[in-house]
Short mmCIF file of C-alpha atoms in Angstrom, two decimals:
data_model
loop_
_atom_site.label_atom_id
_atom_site.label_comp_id
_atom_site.label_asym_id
_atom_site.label_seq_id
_atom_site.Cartn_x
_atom_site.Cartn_y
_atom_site.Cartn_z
CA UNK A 981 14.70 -15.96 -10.72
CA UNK A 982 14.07 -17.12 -7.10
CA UNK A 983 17.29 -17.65 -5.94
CA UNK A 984 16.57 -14.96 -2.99
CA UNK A 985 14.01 -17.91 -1.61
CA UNK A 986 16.79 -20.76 -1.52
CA UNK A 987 19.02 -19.40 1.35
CA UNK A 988 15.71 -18.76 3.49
CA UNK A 989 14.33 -22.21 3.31
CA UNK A 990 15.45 -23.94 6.24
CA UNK A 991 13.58 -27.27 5.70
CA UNK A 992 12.12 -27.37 9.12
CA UNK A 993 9.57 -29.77 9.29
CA UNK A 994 5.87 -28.12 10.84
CA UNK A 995 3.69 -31.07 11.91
CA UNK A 996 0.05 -30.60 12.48
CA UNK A 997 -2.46 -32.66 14.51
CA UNK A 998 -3.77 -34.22 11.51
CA UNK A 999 -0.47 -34.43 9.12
CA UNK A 1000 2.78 -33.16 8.48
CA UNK A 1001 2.25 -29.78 7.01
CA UNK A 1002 4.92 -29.66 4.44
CA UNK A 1003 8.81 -28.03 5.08
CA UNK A 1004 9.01 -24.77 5.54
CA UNK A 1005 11.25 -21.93 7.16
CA UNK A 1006 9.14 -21.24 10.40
CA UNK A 1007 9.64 -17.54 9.95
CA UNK A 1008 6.68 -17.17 7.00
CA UNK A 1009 4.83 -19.57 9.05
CA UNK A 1010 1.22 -17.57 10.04
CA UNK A 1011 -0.60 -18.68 12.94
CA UNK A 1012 -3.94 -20.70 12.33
CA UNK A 1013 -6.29 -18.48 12.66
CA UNK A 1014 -4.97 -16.20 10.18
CA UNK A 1015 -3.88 -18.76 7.28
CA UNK A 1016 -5.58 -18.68 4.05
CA UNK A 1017 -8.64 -20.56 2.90
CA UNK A 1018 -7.49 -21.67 -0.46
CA UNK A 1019 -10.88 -21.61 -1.37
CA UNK A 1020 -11.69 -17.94 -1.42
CA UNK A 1021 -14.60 -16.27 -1.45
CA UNK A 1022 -14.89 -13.78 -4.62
CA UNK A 1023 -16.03 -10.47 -4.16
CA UNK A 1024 -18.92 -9.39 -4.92
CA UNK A 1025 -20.17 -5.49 -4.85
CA UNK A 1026 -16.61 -4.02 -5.00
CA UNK A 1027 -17.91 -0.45 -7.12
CA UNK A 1028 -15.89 -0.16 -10.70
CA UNK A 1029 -15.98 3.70 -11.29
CA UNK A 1030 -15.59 5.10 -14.23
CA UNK A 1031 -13.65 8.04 -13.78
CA UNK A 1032 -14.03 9.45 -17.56
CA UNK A 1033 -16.25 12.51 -16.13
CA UNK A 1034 -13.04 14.06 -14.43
CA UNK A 1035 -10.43 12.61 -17.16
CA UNK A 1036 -12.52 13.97 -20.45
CA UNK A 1037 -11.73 17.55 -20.98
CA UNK A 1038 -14.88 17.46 -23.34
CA UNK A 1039 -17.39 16.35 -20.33
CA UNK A 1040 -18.52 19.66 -19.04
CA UNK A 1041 -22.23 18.28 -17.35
CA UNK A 1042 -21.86 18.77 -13.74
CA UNK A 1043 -24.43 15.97 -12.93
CA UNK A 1044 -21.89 13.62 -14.34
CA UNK A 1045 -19.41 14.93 -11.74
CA UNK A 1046 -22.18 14.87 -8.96
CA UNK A 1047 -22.55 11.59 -9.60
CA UNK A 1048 -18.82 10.42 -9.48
CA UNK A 1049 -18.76 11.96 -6.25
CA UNK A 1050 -21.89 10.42 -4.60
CA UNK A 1051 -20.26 7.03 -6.23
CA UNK A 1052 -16.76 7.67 -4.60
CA UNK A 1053 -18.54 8.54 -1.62
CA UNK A 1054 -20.55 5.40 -1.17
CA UNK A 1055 -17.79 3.05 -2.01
CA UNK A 1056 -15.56 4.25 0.64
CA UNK A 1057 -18.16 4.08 3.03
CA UNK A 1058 -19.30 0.63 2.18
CA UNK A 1059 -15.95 -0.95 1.44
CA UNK A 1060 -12.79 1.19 1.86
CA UNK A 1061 -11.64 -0.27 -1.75
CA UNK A 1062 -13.05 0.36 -5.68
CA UNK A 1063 -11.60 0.15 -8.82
CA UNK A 1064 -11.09 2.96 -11.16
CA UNK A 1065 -11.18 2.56 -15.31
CA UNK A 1066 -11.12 5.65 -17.66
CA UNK A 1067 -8.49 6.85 -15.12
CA UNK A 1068 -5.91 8.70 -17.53
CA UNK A 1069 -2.88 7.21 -17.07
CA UNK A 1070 -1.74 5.79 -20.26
CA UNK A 1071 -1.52 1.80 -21.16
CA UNK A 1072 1.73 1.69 -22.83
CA UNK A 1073 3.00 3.89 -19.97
CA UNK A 1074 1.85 0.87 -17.55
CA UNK A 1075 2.79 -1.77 -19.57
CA UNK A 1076 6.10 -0.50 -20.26
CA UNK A 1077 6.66 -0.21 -15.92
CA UNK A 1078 5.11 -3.79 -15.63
CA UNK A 1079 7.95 -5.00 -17.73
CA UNK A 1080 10.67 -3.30 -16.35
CA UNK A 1081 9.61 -4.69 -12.62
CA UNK A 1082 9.89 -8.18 -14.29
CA UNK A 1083 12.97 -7.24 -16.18
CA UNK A 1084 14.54 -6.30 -12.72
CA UNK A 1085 13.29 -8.79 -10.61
CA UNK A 1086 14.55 -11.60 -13.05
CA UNK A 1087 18.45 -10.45 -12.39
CA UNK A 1088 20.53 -12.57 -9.75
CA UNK A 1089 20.12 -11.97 -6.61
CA UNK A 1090 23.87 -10.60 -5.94
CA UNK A 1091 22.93 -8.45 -8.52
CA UNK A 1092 19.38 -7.03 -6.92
CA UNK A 1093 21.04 -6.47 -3.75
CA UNK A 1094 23.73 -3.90 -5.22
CA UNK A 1095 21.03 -1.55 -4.69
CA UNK A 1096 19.18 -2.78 -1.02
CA UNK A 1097 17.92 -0.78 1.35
CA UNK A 1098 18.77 -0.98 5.35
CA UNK A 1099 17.98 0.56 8.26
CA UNK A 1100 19.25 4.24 7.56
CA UNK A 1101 18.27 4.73 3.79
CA UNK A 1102 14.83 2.57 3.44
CA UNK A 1103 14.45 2.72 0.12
CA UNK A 1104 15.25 0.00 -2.63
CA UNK A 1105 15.28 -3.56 -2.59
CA UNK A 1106 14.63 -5.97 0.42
CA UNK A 1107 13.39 -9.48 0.73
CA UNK A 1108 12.80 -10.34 4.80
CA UNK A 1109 10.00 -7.75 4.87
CA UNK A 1110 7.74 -8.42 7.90
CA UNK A 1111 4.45 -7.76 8.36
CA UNK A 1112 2.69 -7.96 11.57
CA UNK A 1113 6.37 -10.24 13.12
CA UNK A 1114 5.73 -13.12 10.17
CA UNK A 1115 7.28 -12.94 7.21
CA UNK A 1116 5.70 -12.05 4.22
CA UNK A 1117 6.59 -14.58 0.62
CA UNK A 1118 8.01 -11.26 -1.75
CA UNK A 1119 10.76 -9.06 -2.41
CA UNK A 1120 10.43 -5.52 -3.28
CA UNK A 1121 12.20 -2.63 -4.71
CA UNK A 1122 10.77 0.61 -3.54
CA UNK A 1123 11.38 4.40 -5.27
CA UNK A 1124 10.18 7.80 -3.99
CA UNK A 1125 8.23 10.03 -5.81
CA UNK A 1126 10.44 13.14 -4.12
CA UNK A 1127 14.09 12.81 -4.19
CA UNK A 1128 15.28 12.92 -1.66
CA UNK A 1129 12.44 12.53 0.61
CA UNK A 1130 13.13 14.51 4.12
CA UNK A 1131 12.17 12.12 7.69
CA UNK A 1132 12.32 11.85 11.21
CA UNK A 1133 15.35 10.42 12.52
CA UNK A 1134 13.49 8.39 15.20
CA UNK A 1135 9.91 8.04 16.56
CA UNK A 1136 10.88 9.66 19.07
CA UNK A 1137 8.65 12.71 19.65
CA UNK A 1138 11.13 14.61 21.32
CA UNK A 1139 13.79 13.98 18.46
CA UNK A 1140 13.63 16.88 15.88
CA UNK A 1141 16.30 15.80 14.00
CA UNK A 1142 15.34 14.60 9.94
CA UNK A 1143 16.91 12.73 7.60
CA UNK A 1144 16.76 12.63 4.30
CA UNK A 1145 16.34 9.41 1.91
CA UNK A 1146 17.23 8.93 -1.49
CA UNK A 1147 16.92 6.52 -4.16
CA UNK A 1148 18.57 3.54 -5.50
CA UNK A 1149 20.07 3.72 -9.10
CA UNK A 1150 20.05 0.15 -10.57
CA UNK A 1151 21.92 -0.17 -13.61
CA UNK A 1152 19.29 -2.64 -15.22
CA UNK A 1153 17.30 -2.47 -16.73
CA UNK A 1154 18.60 0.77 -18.77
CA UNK A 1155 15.79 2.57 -18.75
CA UNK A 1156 14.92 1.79 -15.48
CA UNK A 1157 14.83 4.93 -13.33
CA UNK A 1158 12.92 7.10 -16.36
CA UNK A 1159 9.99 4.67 -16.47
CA UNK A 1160 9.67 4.75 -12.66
CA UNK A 1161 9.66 8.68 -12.72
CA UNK A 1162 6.99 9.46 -16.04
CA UNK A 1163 4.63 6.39 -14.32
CA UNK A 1164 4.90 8.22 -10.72
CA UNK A 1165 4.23 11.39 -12.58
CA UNK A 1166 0.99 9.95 -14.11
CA UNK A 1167 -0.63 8.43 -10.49
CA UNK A 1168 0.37 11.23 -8.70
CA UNK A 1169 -1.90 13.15 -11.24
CA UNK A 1170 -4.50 10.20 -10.42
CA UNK A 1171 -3.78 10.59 -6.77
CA UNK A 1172 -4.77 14.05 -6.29
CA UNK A 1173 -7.97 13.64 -8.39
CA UNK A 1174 -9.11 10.98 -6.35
CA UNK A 1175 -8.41 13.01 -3.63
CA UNK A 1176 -10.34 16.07 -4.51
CA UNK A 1177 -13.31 13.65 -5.44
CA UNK A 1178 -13.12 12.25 -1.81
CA UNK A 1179 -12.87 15.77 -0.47
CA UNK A 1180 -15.94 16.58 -2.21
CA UNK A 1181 -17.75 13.72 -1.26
CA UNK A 1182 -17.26 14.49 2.18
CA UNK A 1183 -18.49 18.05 1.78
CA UNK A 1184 -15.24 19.85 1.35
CA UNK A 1185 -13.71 22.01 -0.72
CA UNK A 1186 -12.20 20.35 -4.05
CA UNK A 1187 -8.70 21.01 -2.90
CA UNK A 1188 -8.97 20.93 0.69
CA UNK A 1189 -6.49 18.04 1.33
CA UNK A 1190 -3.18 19.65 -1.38
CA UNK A 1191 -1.92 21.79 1.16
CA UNK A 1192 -0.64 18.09 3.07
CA UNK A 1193 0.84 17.58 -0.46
CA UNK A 1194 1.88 19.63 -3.07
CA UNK A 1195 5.10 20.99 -1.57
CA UNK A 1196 6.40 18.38 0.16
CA UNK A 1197 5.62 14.49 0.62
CA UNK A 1198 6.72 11.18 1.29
CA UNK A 1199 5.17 8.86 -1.20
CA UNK A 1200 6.28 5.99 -2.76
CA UNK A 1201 5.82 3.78 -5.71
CA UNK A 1202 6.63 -0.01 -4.70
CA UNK A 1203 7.29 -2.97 -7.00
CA UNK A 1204 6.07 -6.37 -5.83
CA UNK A 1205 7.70 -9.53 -6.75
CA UNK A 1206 5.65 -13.05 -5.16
CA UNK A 1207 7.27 -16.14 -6.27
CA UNK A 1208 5.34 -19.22 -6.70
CA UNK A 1209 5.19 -20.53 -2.86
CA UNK A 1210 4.18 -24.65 -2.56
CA UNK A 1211 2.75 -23.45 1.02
CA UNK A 1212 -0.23 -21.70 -0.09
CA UNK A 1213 -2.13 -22.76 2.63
CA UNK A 1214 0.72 -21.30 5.21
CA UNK A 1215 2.46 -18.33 3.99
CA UNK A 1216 1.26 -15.24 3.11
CA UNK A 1217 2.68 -12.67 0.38
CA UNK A 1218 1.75 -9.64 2.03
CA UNK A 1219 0.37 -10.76 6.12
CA UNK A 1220 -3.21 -8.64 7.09
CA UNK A 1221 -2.40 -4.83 7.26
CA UNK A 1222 -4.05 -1.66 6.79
CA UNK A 1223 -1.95 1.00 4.85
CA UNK A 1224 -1.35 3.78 7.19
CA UNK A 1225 -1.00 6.63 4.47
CA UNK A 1226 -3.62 8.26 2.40
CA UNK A 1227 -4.64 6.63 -0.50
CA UNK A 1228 -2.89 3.16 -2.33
CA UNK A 1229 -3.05 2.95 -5.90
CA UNK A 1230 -2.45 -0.25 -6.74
CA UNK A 1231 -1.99 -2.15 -10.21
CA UNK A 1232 -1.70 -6.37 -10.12
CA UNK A 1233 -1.51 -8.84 -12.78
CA UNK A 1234 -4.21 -11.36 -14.01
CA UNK A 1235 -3.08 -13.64 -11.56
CA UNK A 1236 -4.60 -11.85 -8.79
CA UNK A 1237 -4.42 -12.31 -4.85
CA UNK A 1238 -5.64 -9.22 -2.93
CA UNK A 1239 -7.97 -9.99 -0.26
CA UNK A 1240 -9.89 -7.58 1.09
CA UNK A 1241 -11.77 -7.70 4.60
CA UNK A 1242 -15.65 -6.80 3.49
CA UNK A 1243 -17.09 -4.58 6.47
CA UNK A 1244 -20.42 -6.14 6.04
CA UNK A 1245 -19.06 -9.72 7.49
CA UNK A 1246 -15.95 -9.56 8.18
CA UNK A 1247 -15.01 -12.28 5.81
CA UNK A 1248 -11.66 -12.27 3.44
CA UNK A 1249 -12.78 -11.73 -0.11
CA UNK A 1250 -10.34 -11.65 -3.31
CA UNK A 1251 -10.48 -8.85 -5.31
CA UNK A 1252 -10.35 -10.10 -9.16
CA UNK A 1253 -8.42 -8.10 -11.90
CA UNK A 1254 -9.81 -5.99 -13.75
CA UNK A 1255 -7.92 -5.39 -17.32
CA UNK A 1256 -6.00 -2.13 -17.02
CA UNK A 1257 -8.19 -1.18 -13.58
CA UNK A 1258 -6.31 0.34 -10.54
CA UNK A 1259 -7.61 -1.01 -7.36
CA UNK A 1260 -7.79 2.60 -4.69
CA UNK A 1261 -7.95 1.86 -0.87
CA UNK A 1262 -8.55 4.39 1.40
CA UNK A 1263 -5.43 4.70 3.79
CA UNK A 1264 -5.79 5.40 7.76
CA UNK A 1265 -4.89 9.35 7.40
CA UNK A 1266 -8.09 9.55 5.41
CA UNK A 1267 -9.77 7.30 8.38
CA UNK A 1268 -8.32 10.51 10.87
CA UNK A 1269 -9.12 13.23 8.59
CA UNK A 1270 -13.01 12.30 8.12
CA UNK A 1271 -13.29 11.66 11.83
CA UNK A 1272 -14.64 7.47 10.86
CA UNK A 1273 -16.67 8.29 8.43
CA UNK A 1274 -14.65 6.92 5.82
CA UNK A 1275 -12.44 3.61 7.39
CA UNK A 1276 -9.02 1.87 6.36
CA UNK A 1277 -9.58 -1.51 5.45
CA UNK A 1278 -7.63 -4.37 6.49
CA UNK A 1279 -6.33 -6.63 3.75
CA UNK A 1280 -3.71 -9.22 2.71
CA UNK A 1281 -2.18 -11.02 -0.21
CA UNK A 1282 -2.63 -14.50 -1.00
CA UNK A 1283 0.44 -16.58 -2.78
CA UNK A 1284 -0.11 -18.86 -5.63
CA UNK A 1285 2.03 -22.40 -5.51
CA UNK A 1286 2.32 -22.33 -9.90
CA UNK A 1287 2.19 -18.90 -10.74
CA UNK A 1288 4.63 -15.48 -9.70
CA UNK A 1289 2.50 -12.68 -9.29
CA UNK A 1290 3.73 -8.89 -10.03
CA UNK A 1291 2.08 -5.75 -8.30
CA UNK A 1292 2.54 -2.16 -7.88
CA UNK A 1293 1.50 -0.27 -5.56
CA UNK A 1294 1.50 3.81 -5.11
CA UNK A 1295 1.51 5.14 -1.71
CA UNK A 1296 0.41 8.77 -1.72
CA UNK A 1297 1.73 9.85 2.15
CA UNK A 1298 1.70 13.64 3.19
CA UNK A 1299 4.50 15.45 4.08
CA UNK A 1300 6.46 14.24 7.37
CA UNK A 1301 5.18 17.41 9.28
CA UNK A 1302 1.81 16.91 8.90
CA UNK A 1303 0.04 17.03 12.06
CA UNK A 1304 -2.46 14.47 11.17
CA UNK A 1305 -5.86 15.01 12.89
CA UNK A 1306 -9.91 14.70 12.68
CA UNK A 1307 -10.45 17.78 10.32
CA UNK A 1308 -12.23 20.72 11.70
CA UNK A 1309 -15.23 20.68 9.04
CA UNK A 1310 -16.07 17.17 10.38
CA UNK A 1311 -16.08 17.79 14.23
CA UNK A 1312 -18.81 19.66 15.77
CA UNK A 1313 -20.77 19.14 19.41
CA UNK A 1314 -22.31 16.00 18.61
CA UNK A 1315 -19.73 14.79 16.33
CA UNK A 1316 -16.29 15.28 18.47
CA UNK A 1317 -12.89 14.56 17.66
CA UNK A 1318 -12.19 10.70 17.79
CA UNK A 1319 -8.13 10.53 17.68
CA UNK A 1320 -5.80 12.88 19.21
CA UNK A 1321 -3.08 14.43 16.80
CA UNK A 1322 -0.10 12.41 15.75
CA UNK A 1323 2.87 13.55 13.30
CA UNK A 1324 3.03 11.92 9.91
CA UNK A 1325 6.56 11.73 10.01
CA UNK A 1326 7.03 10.03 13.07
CA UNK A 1327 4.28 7.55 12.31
CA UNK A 1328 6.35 6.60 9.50
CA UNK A 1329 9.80 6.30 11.06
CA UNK A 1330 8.00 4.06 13.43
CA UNK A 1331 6.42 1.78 10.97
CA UNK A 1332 9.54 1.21 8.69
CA UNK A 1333 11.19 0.18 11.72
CA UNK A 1334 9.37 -2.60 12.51
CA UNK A 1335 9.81 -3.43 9.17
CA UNK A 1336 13.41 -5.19 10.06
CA UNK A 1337 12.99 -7.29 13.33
CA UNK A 1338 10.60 -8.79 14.66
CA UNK A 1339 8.68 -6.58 17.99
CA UNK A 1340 7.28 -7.92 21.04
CA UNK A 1341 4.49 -5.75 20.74
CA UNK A 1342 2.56 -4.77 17.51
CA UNK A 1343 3.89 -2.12 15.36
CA UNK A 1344 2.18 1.27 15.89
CA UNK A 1345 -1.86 1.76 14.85
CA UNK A 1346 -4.25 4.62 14.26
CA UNK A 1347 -5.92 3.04 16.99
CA UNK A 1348 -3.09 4.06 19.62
CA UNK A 1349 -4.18 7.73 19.05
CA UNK A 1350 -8.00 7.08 19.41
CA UNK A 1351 -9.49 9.07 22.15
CA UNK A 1352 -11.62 6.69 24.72
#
């Protein structure tokens, strides 16, 4: 099952100071001060909402839904992250996707590379992701939510040409593709109720933000394998990021991992499963569109040295011609616009490049389009 690990492993031996460190290939290696306590703190405060309000047809009090919103509200404030139950999307639906990521992910590696991605057609399997130039302890098989999925050629802001991407077809398991297209179907629905819940928490109209959606988008759904790593205190499965989309809907297993930086300190906090909870982060475009009222949290994933760990993610991204931007309903004289405009699309193309070798220079920010 973790044959893609054994080529990698180089066996070069890392001495500390104080002892040797253990073998392992320098490339996953992350510096110091950005290694893992293996001692986490647990967090404590991150909201659990109950979304049953908006999912039960038979709920018709609007004080219920007043509520939701002022608790949706709050937690992205506070934290950037919450947890959702009562969210709608079915059990068996879930279940049946978590087993068909561990079906797929338990093949031979010759065989999950039939379907790999590379640097034209980004979508499917890959293993030497990197995040922030280390490289992060998974593999992944990723699947659009719109086939095919239309994107800049380059980053280059003077380069109108677009591509298109499409997915991989693995032949196992059988079923494969069909579960991956009636589970996007279901958090897409949960996507663009969370979305009209932030919009009305923010004062907007319920369906302000579906026009950067509904005809067009480039979302994907992304399944995480982490093998068992015996550098825990070294390696990272997923290095310190914040998701430069909308909104991340993301499902893990009881072994857990998520970290989460907590605004109020600054410190790294795991996020503990919550049986049959999505965990929703609120993605830099969101940070843009409410002008900082609502911020993109920066968080990583821990590996464990016994246990695999299996996650899936849902990145709900706008279409690639969005001009992304403070919205005009929260800019006014004494609250002006703090970024400049930036194209979705080209964001993108720029991130996914970065994804393949390592830069000399950070991969692109939110923070490169703030206005001083």
């Amino acid at each position: 099952m973790f044959t893609f690990l054994s080529s990698l492993l180089t066996l070069v031996q890392i001495q500390s100071p104080a002892t040797a460190m253990g073998e392992v290939d320098p490339a996953f290696i992350q510096d110091p001060e950005h290694r893992p306590k293996l001692s986490p703190i647990q967090a404590e405060g991150i909201p659990i909402i109950d979304l049953s309000p908006m999912t039960n047809q038979t709920v018709s009090d609007p004080s219920f839904i007043e509520g939701l919103v002022k608790e949706i509200g709050n937690a992205c404030k506070e934290w950037g992250f919450f947890q959702v139950i009562n969210h709608g999307v079915s059990l068996t639906l879930r279940q049946r996707m978590e087993k068909a990521s561990r079906m797929f992910f338990a093949q031979s590696l010759e065989e999950k590379k039939k379907v790999s991605r590379d640097e034209t057609s980004l979508i499917g399997y890959y293993d030497t992701e990197l995040t922030k130039n280390v490289r992060d302890w998974k593999e992944v098989f990723d699947f659009l939510a719109k086939d095919p999925t239309f994107i800049p050629v380059s980053s280059d802001e003077h380069d109108d040409r677009l591509t298109q991407w499409t997915n991989a077809s693995p032949e196992y398991p059988s079923n494969f593709r069909d579960v991956i297209k009636e589970y996007i179907e279901e958090v897409e629905k949960l996507s663009f109720k969370l979305m009209e819940l932030i919009a009305l928490s923010l004062g907007l109209e319920a369906k302000r933000f579906e026009e950067f959606f509904i005809k067009e988008q480039t979302s994907f759904i992304r399944l995480n394998h982490y093998p068992p790593c015996p550098y825990p205190h070294l390696a990272l499965g997923v290095g310190r990021h914040k998701d430069g989309g909308a909104l991340t809907i993301l499902a893990q297993d009881e072994v857990g991992g998520l970290e989460v930086k907590r605004k109020a300190d600054q410190e790294w906090v795991r996020v503990k499963p919550t049986p049959d909870a999505y965990i929703i982060n609120v993605g830099d475009v969101i940070q843009v569109w409410s002008n900082d009222l609502y911020e993109s949290v920066e968080h990583r994933v821990m590996v464990n040295s016994e246990k695999e760990r299996f996650s899936i993610p849902f990145f709900f991204h706008p279409a690639h011609d969005t001009e992304v931007k403070p919205l005009e309903e929260m800019i006014n004289e004494q609250k002006p616009p703090k970024y400049r405009p930036y194209k979705w699309g080209k964001f993108l193309a720029h991130r996914k490049g970065s994804n393949f070798k390592k830069q000399n220079v950070e991969n692109i920010q939110i923070y490169h389009y703030k206005i001083a």
